[in-house]
Every structure is written in C-alpha cells, then in structure tokens.
PDB file of C-alpha atoms in Angstrom:
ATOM      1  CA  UNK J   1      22.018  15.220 -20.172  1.00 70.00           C
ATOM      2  CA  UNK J   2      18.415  16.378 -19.517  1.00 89.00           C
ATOM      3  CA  UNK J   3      17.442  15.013 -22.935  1.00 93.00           C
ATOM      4  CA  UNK J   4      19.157  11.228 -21.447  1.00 94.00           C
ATOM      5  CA  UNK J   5      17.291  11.700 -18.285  1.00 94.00           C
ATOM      6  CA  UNK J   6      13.789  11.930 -19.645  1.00 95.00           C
ATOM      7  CA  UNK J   7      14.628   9.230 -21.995  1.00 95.00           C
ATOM      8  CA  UNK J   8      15.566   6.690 -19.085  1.00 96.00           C
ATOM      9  CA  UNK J   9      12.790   8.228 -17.094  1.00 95.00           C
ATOM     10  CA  UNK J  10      10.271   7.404 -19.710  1.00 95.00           C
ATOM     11  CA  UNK J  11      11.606   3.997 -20.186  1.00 95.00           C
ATOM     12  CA  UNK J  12      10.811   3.161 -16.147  1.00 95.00           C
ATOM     13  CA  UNK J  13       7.742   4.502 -16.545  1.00 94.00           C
ATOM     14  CA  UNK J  14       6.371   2.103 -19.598  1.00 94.00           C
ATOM     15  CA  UNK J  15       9.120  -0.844 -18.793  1.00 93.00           C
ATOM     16  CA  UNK J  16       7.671  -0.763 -14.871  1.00 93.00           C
ATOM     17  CA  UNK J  17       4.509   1.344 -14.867  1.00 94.00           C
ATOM     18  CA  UNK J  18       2.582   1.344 -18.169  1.00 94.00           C
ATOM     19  CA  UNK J  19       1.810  -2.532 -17.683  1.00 92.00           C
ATOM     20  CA  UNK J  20      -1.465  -4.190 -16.998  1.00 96.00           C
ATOM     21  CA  UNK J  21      -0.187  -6.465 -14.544  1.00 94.00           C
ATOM     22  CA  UNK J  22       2.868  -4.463 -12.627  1.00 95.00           C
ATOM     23  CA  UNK J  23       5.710  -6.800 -10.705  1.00 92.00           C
ATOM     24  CA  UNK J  24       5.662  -6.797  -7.233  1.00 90.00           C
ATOM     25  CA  UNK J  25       8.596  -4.313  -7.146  1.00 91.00           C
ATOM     26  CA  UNK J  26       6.830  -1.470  -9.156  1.00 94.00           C
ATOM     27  CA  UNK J  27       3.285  -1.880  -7.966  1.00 95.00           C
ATOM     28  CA  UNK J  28       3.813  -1.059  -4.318  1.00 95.00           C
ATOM     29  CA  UNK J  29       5.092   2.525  -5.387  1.00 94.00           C
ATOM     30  CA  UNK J  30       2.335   2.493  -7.981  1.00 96.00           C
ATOM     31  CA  UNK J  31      -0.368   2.186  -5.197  1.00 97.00           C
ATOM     32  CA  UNK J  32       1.026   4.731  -2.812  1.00 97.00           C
ATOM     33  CA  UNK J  33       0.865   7.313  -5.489  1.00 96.00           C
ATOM     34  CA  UNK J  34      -2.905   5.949  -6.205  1.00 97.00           C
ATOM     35  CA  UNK J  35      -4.158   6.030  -2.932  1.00 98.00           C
ATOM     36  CA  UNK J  36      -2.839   9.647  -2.257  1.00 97.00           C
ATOM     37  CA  UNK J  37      -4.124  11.105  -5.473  1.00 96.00           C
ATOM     38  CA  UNK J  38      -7.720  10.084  -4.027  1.00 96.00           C
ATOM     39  CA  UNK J  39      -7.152  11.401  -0.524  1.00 96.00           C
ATOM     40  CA  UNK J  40      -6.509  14.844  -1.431  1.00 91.00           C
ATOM     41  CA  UNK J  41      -4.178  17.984  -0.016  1.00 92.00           C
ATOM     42  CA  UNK J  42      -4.715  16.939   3.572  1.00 93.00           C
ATOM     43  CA  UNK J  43      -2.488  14.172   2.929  1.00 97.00           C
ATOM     44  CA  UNK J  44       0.797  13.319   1.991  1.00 95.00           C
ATOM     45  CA  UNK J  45       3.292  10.383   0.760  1.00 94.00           C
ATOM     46  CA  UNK J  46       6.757  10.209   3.078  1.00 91.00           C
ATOM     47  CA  UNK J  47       8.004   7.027   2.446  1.00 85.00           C
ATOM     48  CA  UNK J  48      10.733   7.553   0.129  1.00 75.00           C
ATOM     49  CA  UNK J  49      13.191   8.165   2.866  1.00 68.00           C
ATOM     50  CA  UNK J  50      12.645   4.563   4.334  1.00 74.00           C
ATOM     51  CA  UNK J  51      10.445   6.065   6.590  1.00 81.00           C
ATOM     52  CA  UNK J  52       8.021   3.948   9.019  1.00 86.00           C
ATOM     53  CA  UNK J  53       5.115   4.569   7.532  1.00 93.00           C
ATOM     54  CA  UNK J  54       4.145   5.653   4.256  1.00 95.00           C
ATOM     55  CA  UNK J  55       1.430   8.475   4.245  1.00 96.00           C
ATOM     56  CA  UNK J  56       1.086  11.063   7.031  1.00 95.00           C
ATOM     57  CA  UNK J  57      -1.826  13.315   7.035  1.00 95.00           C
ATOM     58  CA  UNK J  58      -1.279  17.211   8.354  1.00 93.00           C
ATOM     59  CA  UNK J  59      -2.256  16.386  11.963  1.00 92.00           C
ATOM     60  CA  UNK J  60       0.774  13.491  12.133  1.00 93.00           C
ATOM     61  CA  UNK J  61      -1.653  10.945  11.181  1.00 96.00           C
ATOM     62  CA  UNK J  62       0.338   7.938  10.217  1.00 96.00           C
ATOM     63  CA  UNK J  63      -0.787   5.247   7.477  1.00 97.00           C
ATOM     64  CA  UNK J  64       0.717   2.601   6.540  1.00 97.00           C
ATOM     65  CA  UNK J  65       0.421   0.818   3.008  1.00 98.00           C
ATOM     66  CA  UNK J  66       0.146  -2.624   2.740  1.00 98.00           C
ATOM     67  CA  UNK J  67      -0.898  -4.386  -1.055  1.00 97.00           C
ATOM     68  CA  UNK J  68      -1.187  -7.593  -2.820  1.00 96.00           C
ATOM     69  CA  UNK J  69      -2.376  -8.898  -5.968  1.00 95.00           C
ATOM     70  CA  UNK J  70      -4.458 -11.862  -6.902  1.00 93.00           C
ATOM     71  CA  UNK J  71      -2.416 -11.871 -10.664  1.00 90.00           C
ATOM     72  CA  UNK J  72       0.971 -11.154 -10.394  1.00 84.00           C
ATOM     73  CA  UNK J  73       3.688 -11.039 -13.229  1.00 79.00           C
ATOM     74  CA  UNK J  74       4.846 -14.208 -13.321  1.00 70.00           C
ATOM     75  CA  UNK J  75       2.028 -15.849 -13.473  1.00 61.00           C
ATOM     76  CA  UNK J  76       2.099 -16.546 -17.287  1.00 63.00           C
ATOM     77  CA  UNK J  77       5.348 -18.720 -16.923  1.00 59.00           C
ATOM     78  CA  UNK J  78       5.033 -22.106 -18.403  1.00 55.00           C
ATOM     79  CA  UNK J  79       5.565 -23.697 -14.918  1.00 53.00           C
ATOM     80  CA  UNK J  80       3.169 -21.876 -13.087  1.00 55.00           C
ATOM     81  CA  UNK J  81       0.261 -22.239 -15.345  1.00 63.00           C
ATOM     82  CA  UNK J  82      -1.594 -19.587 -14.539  1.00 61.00           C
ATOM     83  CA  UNK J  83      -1.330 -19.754 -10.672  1.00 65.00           C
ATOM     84  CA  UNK J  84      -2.762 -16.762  -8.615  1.00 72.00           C
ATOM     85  CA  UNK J  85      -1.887 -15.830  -5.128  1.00 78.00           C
ATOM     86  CA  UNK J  86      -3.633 -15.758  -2.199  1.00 85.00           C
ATOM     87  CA  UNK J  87      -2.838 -12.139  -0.597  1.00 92.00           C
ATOM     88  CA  UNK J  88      -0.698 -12.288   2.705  1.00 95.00           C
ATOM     89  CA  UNK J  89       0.495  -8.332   4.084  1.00 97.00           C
ATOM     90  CA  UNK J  90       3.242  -7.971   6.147  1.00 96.00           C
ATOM     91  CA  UNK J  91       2.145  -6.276   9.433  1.00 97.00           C
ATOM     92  CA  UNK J  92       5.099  -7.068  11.991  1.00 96.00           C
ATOM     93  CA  UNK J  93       5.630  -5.454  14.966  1.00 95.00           C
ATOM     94  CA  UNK J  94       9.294  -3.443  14.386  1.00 93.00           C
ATOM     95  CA  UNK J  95      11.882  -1.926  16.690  1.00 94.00           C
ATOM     96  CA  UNK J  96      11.902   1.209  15.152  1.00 93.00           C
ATOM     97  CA  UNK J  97      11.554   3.765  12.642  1.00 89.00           C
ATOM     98  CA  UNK J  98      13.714   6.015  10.684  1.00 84.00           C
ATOM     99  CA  UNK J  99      13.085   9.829  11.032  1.00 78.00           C
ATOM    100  CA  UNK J 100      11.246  10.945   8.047  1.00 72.00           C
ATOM    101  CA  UNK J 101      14.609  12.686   6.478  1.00 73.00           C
ATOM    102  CA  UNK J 102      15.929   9.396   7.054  1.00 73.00           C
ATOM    103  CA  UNK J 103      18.818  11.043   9.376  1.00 80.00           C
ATOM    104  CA  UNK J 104      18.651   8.899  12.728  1.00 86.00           C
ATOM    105  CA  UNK J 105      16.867   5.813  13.943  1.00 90.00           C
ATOM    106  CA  UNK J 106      14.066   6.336  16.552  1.00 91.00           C
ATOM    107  CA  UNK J 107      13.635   2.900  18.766  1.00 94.00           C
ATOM    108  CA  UNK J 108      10.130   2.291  19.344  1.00 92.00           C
ATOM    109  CA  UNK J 109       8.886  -0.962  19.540  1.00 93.00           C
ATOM    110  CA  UNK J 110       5.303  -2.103  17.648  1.00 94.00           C
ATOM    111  CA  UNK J 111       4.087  -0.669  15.044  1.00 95.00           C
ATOM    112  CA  UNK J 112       4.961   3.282  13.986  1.00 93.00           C
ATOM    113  CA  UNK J 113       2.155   3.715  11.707  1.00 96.00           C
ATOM    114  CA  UNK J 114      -2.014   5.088  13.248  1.00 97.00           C
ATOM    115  CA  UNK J 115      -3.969   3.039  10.434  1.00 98.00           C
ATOM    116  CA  UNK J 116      -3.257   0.273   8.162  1.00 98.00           C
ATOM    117  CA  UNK J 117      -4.841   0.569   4.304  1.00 98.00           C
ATOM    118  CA  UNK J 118      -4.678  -2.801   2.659  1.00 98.00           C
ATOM    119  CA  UNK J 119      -4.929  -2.811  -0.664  1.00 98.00           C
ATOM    120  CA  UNK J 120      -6.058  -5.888  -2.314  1.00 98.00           C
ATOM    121  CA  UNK J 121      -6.496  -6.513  -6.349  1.00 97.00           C
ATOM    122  CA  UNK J 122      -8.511  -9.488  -6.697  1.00 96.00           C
ATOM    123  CA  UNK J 123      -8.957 -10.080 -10.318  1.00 96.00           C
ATOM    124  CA  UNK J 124      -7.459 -13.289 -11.528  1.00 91.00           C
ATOM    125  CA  UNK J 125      -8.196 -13.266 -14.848  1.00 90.00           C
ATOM    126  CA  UNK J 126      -4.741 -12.487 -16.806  1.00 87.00           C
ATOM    127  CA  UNK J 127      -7.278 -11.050 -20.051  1.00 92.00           C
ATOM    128  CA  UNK J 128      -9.411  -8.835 -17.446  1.00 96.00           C
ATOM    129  CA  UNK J 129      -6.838  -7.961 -14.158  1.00 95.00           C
ATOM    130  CA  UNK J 130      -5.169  -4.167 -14.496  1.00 97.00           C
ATOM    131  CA  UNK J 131      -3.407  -3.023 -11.544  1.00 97.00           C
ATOM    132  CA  UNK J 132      -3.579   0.160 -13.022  1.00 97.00           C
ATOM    133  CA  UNK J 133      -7.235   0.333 -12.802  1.00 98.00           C
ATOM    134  CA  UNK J 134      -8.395   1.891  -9.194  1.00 98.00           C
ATOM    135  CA  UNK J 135     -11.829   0.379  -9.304  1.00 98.00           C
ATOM    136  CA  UNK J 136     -10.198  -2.853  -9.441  1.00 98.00           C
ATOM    137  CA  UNK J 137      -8.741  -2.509  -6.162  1.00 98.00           C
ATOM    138  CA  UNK J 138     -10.675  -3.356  -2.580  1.00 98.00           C
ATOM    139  CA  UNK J 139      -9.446  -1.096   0.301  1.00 98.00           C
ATOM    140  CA  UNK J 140      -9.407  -1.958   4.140  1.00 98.00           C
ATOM    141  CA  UNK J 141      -8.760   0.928   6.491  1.00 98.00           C
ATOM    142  CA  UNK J 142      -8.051  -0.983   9.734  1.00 98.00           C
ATOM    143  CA  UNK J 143      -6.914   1.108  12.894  1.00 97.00           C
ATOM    144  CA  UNK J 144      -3.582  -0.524  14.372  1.00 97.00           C
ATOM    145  CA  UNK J 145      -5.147  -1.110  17.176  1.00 96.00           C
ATOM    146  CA  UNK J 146      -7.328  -3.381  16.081  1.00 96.00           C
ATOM    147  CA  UNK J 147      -4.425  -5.846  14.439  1.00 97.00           C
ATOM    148  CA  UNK J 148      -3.548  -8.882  16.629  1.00 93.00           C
ATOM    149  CA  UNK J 149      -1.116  -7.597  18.798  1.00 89.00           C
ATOM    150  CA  UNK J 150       2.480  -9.778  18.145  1.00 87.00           C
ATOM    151  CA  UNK J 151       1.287 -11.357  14.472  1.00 95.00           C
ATOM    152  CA  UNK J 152       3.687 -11.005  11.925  1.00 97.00           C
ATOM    153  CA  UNK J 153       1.297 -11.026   8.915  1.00 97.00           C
ATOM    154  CA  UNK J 154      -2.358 -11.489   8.037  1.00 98.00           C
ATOM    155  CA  UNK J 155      -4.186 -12.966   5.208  1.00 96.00           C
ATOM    156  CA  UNK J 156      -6.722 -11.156   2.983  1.00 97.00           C
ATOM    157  CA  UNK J 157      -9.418 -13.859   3.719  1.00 96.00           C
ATOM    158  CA  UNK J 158      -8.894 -12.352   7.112  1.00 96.00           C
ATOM    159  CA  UNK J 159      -9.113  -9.124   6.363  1.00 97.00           C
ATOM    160  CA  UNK J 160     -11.679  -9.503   5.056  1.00 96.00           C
ATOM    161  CA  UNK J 161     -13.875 -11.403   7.332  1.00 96.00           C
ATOM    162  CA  UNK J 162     -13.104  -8.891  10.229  1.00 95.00           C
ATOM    163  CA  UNK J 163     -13.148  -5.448   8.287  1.00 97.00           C
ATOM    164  CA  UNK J 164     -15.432  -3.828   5.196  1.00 97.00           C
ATOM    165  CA  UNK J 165     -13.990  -3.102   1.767  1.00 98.00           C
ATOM    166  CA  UNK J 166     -14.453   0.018   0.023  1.00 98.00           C
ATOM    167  CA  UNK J 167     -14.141   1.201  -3.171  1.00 98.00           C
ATOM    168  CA  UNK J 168     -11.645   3.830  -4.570  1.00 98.00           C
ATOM    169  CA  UNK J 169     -14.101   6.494  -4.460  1.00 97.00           C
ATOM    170  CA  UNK J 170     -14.801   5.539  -1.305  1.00 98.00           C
ATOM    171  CA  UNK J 171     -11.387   5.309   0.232  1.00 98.00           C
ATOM    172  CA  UNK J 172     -11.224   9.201   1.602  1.00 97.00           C
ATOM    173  CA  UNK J 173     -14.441   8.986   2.934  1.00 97.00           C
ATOM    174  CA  UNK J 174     -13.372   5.518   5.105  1.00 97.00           C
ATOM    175  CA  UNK J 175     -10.162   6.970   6.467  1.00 98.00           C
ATOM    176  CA  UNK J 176     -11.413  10.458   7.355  1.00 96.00           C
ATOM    177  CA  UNK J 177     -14.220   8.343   9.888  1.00 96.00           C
ATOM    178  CA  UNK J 178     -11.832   6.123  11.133  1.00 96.00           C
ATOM    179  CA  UNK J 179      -9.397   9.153  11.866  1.00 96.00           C
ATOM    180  CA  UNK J 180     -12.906  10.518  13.609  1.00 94.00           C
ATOM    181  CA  UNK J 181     -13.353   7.425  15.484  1.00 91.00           C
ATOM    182  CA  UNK J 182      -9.512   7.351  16.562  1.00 87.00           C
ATOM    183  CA  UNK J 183      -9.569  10.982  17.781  1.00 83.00           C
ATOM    184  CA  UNK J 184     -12.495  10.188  19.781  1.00 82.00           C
ATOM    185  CA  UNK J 185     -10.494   7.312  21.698  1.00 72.00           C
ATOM    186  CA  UNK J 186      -7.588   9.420  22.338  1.00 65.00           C
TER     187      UNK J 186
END
C-alpha cells in the first residue's frame, strides 16, 4: 500500500504540479504553499479545512489568497489561439466562515479574512511564462479595509492602479508593514 501511495502521490505532483503553466485547479494550492514558504515560521497555511481565509499568522492575523494568471492551460487549444486572460479575483463579501477544523459554521457577514495578497502572473508568452517561477509573480498586499465595500470582484488593472507590487523577496517585508500599519489603526 505505501509503495501505491507514493506512486499516485508522485503522479499528482508531475501530472498537476511539475508543469510550466499549472491549470487553474492546481495553481491556487501551488501559490499558497509559495507564498508561505517566503513568509517564514510566523505564519501558517489553514485553508485545507474550507476555512475563510487561507493563511493566519500567530497573532490571528488573517490573509486571504487571491491569484490569476495571464497564460493559463488552455490557452494552446486550436480555438483559442493563444488567448491570455485578463486577471479578475474574487473578493465577495460572504455570510460566513467555517471554523478552522471545519466543525461548525460561524455567520459573519463581509469579509473573514485582515489582508488580501493578490497574486498576479503576468507573463503571456507560452515559451517564457512558468507559474512555478516566484519571480514571475507580482504581489499586492491590500488591507480589507481598503477593498470597495459590497464589490464582488476586482480586476488586476485595478489593483494595480490603486496598490504597489512587490516582488517575491519582497512579499514578507510588505505584509509585516501593513500588519504594522493595521495594528496601529486598531
């Protein structure tokens, strides 16, 4: 049985993983796992348990991860030609949130989660663009405060013309001073 497991377990990680250009199923988990490896022991990932969020930092920081890709996996289809996508993330206002062992529903209207990071991958070349790559990737650490209030989703092009990427290596240095600038306001 073990020998099975690490068999089928290998064969997720190349069919899903090991790929330049991952499919929208595979790279969200991908990400998460990326962006916690850079932000050290003071963080970690809790949203395998359908929880509300998907990072949560020591103090009870919450973060929510939100990520899009200019290439995507379909792209090379015949009837597509090549087409790229514009980058939309899903930031909609919920009811709720499930406890983090997943046990019981909380109601809580808005949104459960401190700070948004949106990760954006905006390499369109199909020869060029791997997810897998971290410098690759543009990061926005936006407080949740600062999201329009009832919108349902936001654009990159408007992420980006009201907040400042950073880099990979920058990322932990960007959401420890906005967690400084939050625990000011509180």
């Amino acid at each position: 049985m073990n020998t099975l497991h690490r068999e089928i377990t290998n064969r997720i990680v190349t069919d899903f993983y090991d790929q330049p250009i991952m499919s929208n199923l595979a790279r969200p988990h991908y990400t998460e796992r990326m962006i916690i490896l850079g932000l050290g022991d003071e963080w970690k990932l809790v949203s395998a348990n359908w929880s509300g969020w998907d990072i949560e930092s020591r103090d009870g920081i919450r973060v929510e991860v939100k990520q899009s890709a200019a290439r995507q996996a379909w792209a090379d289809q015949p009837s597509l030609a090549g087409r790229t996508t514009k980058g939309r993330f899903d930031i909609a206002p919920r009811t709720g949130y499930w406890a983090e062992d997943g046990s019981r529903w909380i109601e809580m209207p808005g949104r459960p989660a401190d700070i948004y990071i949106f990760a954006w991958h905006p390499v369109e070349d199909g020869q060029k663009a791997d997810h897998r790559d971290p410098a690759q990737w543009e990061f926005y650490v936006v407080p949740e405060s600062e999201l329009p209030a009832r919108q349902k989703s936001i654009g990159v092009k408007k992420v980006a013309k009201l907040w400042s990427p950073v880099a990979y290596a920058e990322l932990q240095h960007r959401l420890s001073k906005v967690v400084a600038d939050l625990s000011k306001v509180q």
